[in-house]
Short mmCIF file of C-alpha atoms and ligand atoms in Angstrom, two decimals:
data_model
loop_
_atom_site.label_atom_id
_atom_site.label_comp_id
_atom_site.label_asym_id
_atom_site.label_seq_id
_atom_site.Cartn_x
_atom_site.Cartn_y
_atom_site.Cartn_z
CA UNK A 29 129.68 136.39 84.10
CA UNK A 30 127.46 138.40 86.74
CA UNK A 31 129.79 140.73 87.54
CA UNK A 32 127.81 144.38 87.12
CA UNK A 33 129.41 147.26 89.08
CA UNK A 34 127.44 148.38 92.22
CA UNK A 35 127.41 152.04 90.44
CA UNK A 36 125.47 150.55 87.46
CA UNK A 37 122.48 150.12 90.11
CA UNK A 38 123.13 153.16 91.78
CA UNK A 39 122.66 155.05 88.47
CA UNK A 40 119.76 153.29 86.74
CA UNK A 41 117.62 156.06 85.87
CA UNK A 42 114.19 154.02 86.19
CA UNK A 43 112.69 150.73 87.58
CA UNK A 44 112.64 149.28 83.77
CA UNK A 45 116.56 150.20 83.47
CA UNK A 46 117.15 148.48 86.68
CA UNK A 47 115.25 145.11 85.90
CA UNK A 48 117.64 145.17 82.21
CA UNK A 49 120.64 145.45 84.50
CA UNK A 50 119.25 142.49 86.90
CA UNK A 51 118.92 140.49 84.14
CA UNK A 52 122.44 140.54 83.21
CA UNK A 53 123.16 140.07 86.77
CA UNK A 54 121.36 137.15 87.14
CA UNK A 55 118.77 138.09 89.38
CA UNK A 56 115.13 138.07 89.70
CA UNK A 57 112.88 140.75 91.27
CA UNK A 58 110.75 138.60 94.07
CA UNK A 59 108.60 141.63 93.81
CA UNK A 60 107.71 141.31 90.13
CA UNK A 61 107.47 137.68 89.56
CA UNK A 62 103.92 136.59 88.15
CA UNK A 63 103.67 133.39 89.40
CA UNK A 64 104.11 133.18 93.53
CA UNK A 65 106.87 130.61 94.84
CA UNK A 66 104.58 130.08 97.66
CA UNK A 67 101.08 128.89 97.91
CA UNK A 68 98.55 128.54 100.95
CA UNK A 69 97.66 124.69 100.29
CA UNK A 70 99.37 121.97 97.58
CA UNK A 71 98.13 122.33 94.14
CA UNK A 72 97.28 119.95 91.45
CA UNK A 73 100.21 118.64 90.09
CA UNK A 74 101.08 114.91 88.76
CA UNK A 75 97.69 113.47 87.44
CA UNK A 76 95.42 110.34 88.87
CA UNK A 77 96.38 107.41 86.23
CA UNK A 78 95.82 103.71 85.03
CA UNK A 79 97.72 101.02 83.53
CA UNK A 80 96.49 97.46 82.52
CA UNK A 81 98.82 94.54 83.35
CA UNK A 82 97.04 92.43 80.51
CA UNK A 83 98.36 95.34 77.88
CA UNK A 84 101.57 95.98 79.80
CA UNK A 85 102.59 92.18 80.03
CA UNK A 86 101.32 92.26 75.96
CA UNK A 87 103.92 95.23 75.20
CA UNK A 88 106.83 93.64 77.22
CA UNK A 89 105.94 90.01 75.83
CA UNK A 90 106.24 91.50 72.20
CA UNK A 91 109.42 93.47 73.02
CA UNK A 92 111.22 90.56 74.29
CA UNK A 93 110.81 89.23 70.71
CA UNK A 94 113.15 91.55 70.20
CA UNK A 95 115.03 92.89 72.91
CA UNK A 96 117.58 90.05 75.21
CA UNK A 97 118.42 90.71 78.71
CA UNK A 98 122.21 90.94 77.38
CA UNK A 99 121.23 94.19 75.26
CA UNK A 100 118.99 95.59 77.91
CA UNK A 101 120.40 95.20 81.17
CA UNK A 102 116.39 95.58 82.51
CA UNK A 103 113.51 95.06 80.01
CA UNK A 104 111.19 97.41 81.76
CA UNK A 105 108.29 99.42 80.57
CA UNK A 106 108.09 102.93 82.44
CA UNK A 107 104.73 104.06 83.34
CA UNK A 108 105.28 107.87 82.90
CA UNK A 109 102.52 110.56 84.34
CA UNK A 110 102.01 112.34 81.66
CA UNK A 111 103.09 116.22 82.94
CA UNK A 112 104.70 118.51 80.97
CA UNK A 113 108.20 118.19 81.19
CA UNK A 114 107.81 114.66 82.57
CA UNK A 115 108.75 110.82 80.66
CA UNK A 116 109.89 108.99 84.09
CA UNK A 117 108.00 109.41 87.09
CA UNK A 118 104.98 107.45 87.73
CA UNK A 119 104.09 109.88 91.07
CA UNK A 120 106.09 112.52 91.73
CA UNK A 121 108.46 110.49 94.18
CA UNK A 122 107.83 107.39 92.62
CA UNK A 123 108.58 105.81 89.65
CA UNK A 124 106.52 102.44 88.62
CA UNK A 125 107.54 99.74 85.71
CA UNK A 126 106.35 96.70 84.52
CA UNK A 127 109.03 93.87 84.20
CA UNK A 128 109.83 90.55 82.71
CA UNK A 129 112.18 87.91 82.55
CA UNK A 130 112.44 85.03 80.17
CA UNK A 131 112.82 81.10 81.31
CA UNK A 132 116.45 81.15 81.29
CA UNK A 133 117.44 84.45 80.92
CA UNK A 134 119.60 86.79 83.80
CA UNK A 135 119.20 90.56 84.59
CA UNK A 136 122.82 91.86 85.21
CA UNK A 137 123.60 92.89 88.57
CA UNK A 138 124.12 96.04 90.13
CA UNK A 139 123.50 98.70 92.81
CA UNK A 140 122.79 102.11 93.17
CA UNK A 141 121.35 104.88 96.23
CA UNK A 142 117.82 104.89 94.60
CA UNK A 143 115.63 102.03 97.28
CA UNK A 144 113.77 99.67 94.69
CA UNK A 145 111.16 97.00 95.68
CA UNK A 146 109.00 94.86 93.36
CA UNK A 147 105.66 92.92 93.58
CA UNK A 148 105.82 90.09 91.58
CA UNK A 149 102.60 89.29 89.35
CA UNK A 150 103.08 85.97 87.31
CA UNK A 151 106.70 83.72 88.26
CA UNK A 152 107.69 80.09 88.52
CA UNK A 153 109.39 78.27 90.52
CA UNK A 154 113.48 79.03 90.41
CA UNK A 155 112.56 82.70 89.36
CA UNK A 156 115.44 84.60 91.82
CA UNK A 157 116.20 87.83 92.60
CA UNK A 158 119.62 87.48 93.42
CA UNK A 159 119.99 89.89 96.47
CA UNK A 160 123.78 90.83 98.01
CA UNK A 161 124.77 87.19 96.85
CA UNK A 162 121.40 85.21 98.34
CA UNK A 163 118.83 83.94 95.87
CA UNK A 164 115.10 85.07 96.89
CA UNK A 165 111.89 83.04 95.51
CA UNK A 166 110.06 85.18 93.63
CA UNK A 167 106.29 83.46 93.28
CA UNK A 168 103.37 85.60 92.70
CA UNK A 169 102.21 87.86 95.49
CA UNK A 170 105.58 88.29 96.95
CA UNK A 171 107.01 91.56 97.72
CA UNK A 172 110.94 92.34 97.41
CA UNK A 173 113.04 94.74 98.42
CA UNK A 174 116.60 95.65 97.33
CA UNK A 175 117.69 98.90 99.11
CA UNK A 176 119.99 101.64 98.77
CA UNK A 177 123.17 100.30 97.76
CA UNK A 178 122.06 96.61 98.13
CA UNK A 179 123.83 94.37 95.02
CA UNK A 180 120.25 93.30 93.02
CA UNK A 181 120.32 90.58 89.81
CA UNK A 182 117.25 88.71 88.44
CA UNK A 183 117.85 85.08 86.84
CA UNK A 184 114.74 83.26 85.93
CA UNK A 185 116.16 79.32 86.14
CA UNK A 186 112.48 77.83 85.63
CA UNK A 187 110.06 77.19 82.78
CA UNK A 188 107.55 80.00 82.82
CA UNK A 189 108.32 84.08 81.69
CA UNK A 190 108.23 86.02 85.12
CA UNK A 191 106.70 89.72 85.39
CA UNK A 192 106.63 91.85 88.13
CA UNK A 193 106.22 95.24 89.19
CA UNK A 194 108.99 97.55 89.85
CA UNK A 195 108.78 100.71 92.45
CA UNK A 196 111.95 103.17 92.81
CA UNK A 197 112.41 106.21 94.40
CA UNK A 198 114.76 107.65 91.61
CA UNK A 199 112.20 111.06 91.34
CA UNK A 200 113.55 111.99 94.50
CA UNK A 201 117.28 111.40 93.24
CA UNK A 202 116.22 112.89 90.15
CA UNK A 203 115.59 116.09 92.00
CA UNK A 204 117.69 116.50 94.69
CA UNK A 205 121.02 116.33 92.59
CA UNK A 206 123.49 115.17 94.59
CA UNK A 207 121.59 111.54 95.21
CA UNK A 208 122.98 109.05 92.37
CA UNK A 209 124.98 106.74 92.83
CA UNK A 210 125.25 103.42 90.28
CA UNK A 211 127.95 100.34 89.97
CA UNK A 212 127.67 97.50 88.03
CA UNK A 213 128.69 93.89 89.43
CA UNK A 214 132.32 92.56 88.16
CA UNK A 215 130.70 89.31 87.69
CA UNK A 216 127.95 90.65 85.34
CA UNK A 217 125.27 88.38 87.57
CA UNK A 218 125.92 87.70 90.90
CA UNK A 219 127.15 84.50 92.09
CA UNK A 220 124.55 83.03 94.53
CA UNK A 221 124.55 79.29 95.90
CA UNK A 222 121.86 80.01 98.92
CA UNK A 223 118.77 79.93 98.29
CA UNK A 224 117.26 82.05 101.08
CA UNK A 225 112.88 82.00 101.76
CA UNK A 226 113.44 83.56 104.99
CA UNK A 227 115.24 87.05 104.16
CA UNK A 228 113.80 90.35 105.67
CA UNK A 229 114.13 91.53 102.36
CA UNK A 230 111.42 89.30 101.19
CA UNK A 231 107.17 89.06 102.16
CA UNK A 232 105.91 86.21 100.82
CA UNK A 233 101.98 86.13 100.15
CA UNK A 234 101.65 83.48 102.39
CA UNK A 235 103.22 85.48 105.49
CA UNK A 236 101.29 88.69 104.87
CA UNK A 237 98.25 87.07 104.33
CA UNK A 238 97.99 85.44 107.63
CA UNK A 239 98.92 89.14 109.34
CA UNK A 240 95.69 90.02 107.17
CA UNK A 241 93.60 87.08 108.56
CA UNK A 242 94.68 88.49 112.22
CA UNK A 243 94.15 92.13 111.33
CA UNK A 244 91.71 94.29 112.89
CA UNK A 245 89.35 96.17 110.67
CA UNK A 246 89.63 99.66 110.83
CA UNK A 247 86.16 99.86 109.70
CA UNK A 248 83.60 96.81 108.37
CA UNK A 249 85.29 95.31 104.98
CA UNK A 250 88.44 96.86 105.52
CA UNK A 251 92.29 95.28 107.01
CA UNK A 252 95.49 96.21 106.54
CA UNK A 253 99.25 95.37 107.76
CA UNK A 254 102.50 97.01 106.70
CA UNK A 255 105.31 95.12 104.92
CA UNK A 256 108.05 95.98 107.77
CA UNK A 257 110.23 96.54 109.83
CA UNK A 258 110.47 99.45 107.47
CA UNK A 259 113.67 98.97 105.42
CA UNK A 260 113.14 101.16 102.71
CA UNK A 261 114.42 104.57 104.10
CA UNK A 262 111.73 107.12 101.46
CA UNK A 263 109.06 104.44 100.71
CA UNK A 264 106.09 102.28 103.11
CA UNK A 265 104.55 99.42 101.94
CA UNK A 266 101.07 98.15 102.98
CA UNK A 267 98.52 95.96 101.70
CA UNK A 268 95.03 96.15 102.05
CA UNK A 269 92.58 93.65 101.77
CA UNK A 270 88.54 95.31 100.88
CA UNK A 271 85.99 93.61 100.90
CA UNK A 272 82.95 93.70 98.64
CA UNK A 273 79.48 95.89 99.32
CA UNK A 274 81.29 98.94 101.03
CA UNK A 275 82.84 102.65 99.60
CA UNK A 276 86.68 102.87 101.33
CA UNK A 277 86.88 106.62 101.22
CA UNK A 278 90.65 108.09 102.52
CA UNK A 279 91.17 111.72 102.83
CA UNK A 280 93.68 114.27 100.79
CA UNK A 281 97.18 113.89 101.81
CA UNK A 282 100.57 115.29 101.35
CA UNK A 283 101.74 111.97 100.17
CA UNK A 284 102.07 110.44 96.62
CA UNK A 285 100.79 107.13 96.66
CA UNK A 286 101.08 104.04 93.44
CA UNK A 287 98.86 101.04 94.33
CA UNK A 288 99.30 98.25 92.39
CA UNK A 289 96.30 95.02 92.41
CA UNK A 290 97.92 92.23 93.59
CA UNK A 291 94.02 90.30 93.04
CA UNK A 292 90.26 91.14 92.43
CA UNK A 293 89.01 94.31 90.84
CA UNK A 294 87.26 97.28 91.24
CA UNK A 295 87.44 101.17 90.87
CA UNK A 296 88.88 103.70 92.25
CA UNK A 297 87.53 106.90 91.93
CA UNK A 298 90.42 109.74 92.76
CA UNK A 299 89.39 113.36 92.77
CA UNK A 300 86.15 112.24 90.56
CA UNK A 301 88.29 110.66 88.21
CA UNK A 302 87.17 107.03 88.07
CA UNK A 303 89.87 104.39 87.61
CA UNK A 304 88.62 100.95 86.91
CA UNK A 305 91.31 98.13 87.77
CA UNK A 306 91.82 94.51 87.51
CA UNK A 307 94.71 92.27 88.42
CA UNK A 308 98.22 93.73 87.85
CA UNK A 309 96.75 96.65 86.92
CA UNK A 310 98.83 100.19 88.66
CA UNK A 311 97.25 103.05 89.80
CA UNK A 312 98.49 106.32 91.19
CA UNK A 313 96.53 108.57 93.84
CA UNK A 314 98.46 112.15 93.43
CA UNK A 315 99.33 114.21 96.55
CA UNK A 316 96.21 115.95 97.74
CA UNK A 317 93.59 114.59 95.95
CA UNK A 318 91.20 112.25 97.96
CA UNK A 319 90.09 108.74 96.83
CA UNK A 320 87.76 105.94 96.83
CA UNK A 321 87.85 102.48 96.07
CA UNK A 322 85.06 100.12 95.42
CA UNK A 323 85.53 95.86 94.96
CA UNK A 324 83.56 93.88 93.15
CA UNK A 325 85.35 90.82 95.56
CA UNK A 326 87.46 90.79 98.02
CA UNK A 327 90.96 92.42 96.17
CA UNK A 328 94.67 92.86 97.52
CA UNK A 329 96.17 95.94 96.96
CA UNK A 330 100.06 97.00 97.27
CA UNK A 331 100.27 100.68 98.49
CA UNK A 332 103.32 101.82 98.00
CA UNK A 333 103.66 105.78 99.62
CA UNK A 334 106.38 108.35 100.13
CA UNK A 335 105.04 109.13 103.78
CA UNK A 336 108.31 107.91 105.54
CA UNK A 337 110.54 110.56 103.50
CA UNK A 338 107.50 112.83 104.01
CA UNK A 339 107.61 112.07 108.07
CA UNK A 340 111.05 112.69 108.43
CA UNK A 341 110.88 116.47 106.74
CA UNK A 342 107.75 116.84 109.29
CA UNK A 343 105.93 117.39 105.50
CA UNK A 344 103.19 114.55 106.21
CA UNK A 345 99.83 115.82 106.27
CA UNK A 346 96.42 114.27 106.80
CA UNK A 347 93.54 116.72 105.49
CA UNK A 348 90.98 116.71 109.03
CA UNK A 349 94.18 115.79 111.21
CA UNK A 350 95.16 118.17 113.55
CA UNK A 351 98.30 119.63 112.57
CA UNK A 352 101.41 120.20 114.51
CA UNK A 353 102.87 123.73 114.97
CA UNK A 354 105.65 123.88 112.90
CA UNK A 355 108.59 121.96 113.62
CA UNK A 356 110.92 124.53 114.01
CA UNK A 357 108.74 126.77 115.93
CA UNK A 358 108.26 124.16 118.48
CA UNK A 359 112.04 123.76 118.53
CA UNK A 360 112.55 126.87 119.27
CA UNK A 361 110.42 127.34 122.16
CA UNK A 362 111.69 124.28 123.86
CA UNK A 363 114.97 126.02 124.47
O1 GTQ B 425 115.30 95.67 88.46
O2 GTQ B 425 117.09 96.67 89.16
O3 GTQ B 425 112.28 99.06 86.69
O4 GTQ B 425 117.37 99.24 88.61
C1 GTQ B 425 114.24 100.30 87.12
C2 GTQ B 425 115.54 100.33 87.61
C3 GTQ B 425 114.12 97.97 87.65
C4 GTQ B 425 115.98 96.71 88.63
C5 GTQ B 425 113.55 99.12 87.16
C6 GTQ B 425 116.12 99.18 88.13
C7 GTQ B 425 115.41 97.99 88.13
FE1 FE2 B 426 118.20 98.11 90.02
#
């Protein structure tokens, strides 16, 4: 395939008859190349976006007029950034979708590497995610998780259509290759007879809002918790509660964040793009581009980032942070 004889380099004449024997070699000048491979600070890359839960819920309601859960194993809508090259990933690491489940219908289960979590937006009571064989309440306002490898079903046993918000780390297994892994469950839906409303893989609204009501605030109008013990290896969770009459300004960072409004509204401006949101609605913050958000009353918002995968590469950066010597280097002189 590659296989050019060492003499056919020795006797290329000129540069020009080198580079035509390189290119049936397989091989790229580093010298020559016009874009650089390496850069002194992240560039621009996946773009700031909106989405409306009103319009999403609209598209998903219509499509389940005709689309079943038995032809389409999850009736999801995929909120693509649109990059060239790109129909899947919301952020870069992250990939967002808008969900929903009839009264009476099931979402086959299955499992697979990718970590998955959802915030559910509008449920009833006996909407379950069925999660390694428990049942989990899904009301609105609660946060779920179903981890690498953890068996994950949705059966909606109530009265009222159920629509969430879906977050995945699939970019990352979309990149690195070796990552996938996906089964699907013998019994097509999980059996599940408990019915469990105290699983660490659930936050109910309830439970996170009292950590808010606790919280210190970082500054006037602002709290926060995490959703944790962190059990989502790639992906942190946090929500933030703003208040109105105050600019929440958070610098550039090497992280890819999706928020999602769990209540209220306002804007966001990101890199002087101006995002204005409502309830439902997602929103994604790019890596290195600053932000601001702005309520009109005091609003919820999911954050979803990549900063744990980031964290563990030593990769997190906070623009105005000091920054650590490089990993290795401080490795290296420790020895
Ligand atoms: O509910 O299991 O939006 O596996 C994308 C992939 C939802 C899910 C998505 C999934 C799921
Ligand atoms: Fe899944």
């Amino acid at each position: 395939m590659s296989a050019i004889a060492p003499a056919e380099f020795a006797a290329a004449a000129s540069l020009d008859a080198l580079y035509q024997s390189l290119e049936r070699f397989g091989a790229d000048p580093g010298w020559a190349k016009r874009e650089p491979s390496l850069w002194p600070a992240p560039r621009k890359g996946y773009k700031p976006m909106h989405w409306s839960y009103a319009s999403g819920r609209a598209a998903l309601e219509s499509a389940a007029r005709f689309i079943s859960t038995e032809l389409a194993e999850r009736r999801n809508l995929i909120l693509f950034n649109p990059v060239e090259g790109n129909r899947y990933a919301t952020a870069r690491t992250i990939i967002s979708a808008y969900q929903l489940v009839m009264p009476g219908e099931r979402a086959r289960s299955h499992r697979h590497t990718p970590n998955a979590l959802r915030l559910v937006m509008d449920a009833g009571e006996q909407m379950y995610t069925i999660v390694e064989g428990r049942k989990l309440p899904m009301l609105p306002g609660d946060v779920l998780l179903t981890p690498n490898w953890h068996w994950h079903g949705h059966s909606n046993e109530g009265g009222e259509t159920a629509v969430w918000i879906d977050f995945l780390d699939v970019p990352i297994m979309h990149y690195i290759d070796g990552g996938m892994f996906f089964e699907h469950h013998s019994e097509g839906i999980e059996s599940a007879s408990v019915i469990d409303t105290d699983s660490p893989m659930r936050f109910p609204r309830a439970h996170y809002d009292a950590a808010l009501d606790a919280a210190q605030e970082p500054r006037p109008g602002e709290r926060h918790v995490v959703l944790g013990p962190a059990h989502l290896d790639t992906m942190r969770l946090q929500v933030h509660r703003l208040q109105p009459g105050h600019a929440f300004d958070y610098p550039r960072t090497t992280a890819s964040v999706v928020y999602a409004v769990i209540d209220g509204t306002g804007e966001t401006e990101v890199d002087g793009e101006r995002l204005t949101w409502a309830r439902g609605d997602v929103l994604v913050v790019p890596a290195w581009r600053p932000h601001v958000h702005r309520v009109n009353e005091a609003s919820h918002l999911l954050r979803v980032s990549d900063e744990p995968f980031l964290e563990r590469l030593h990769w997190l950066r906070v623009e105005g942070e000091p920054v650590l010597e490089a990993h290795a280097r401080i490795q290296y002189q420790a020895r």
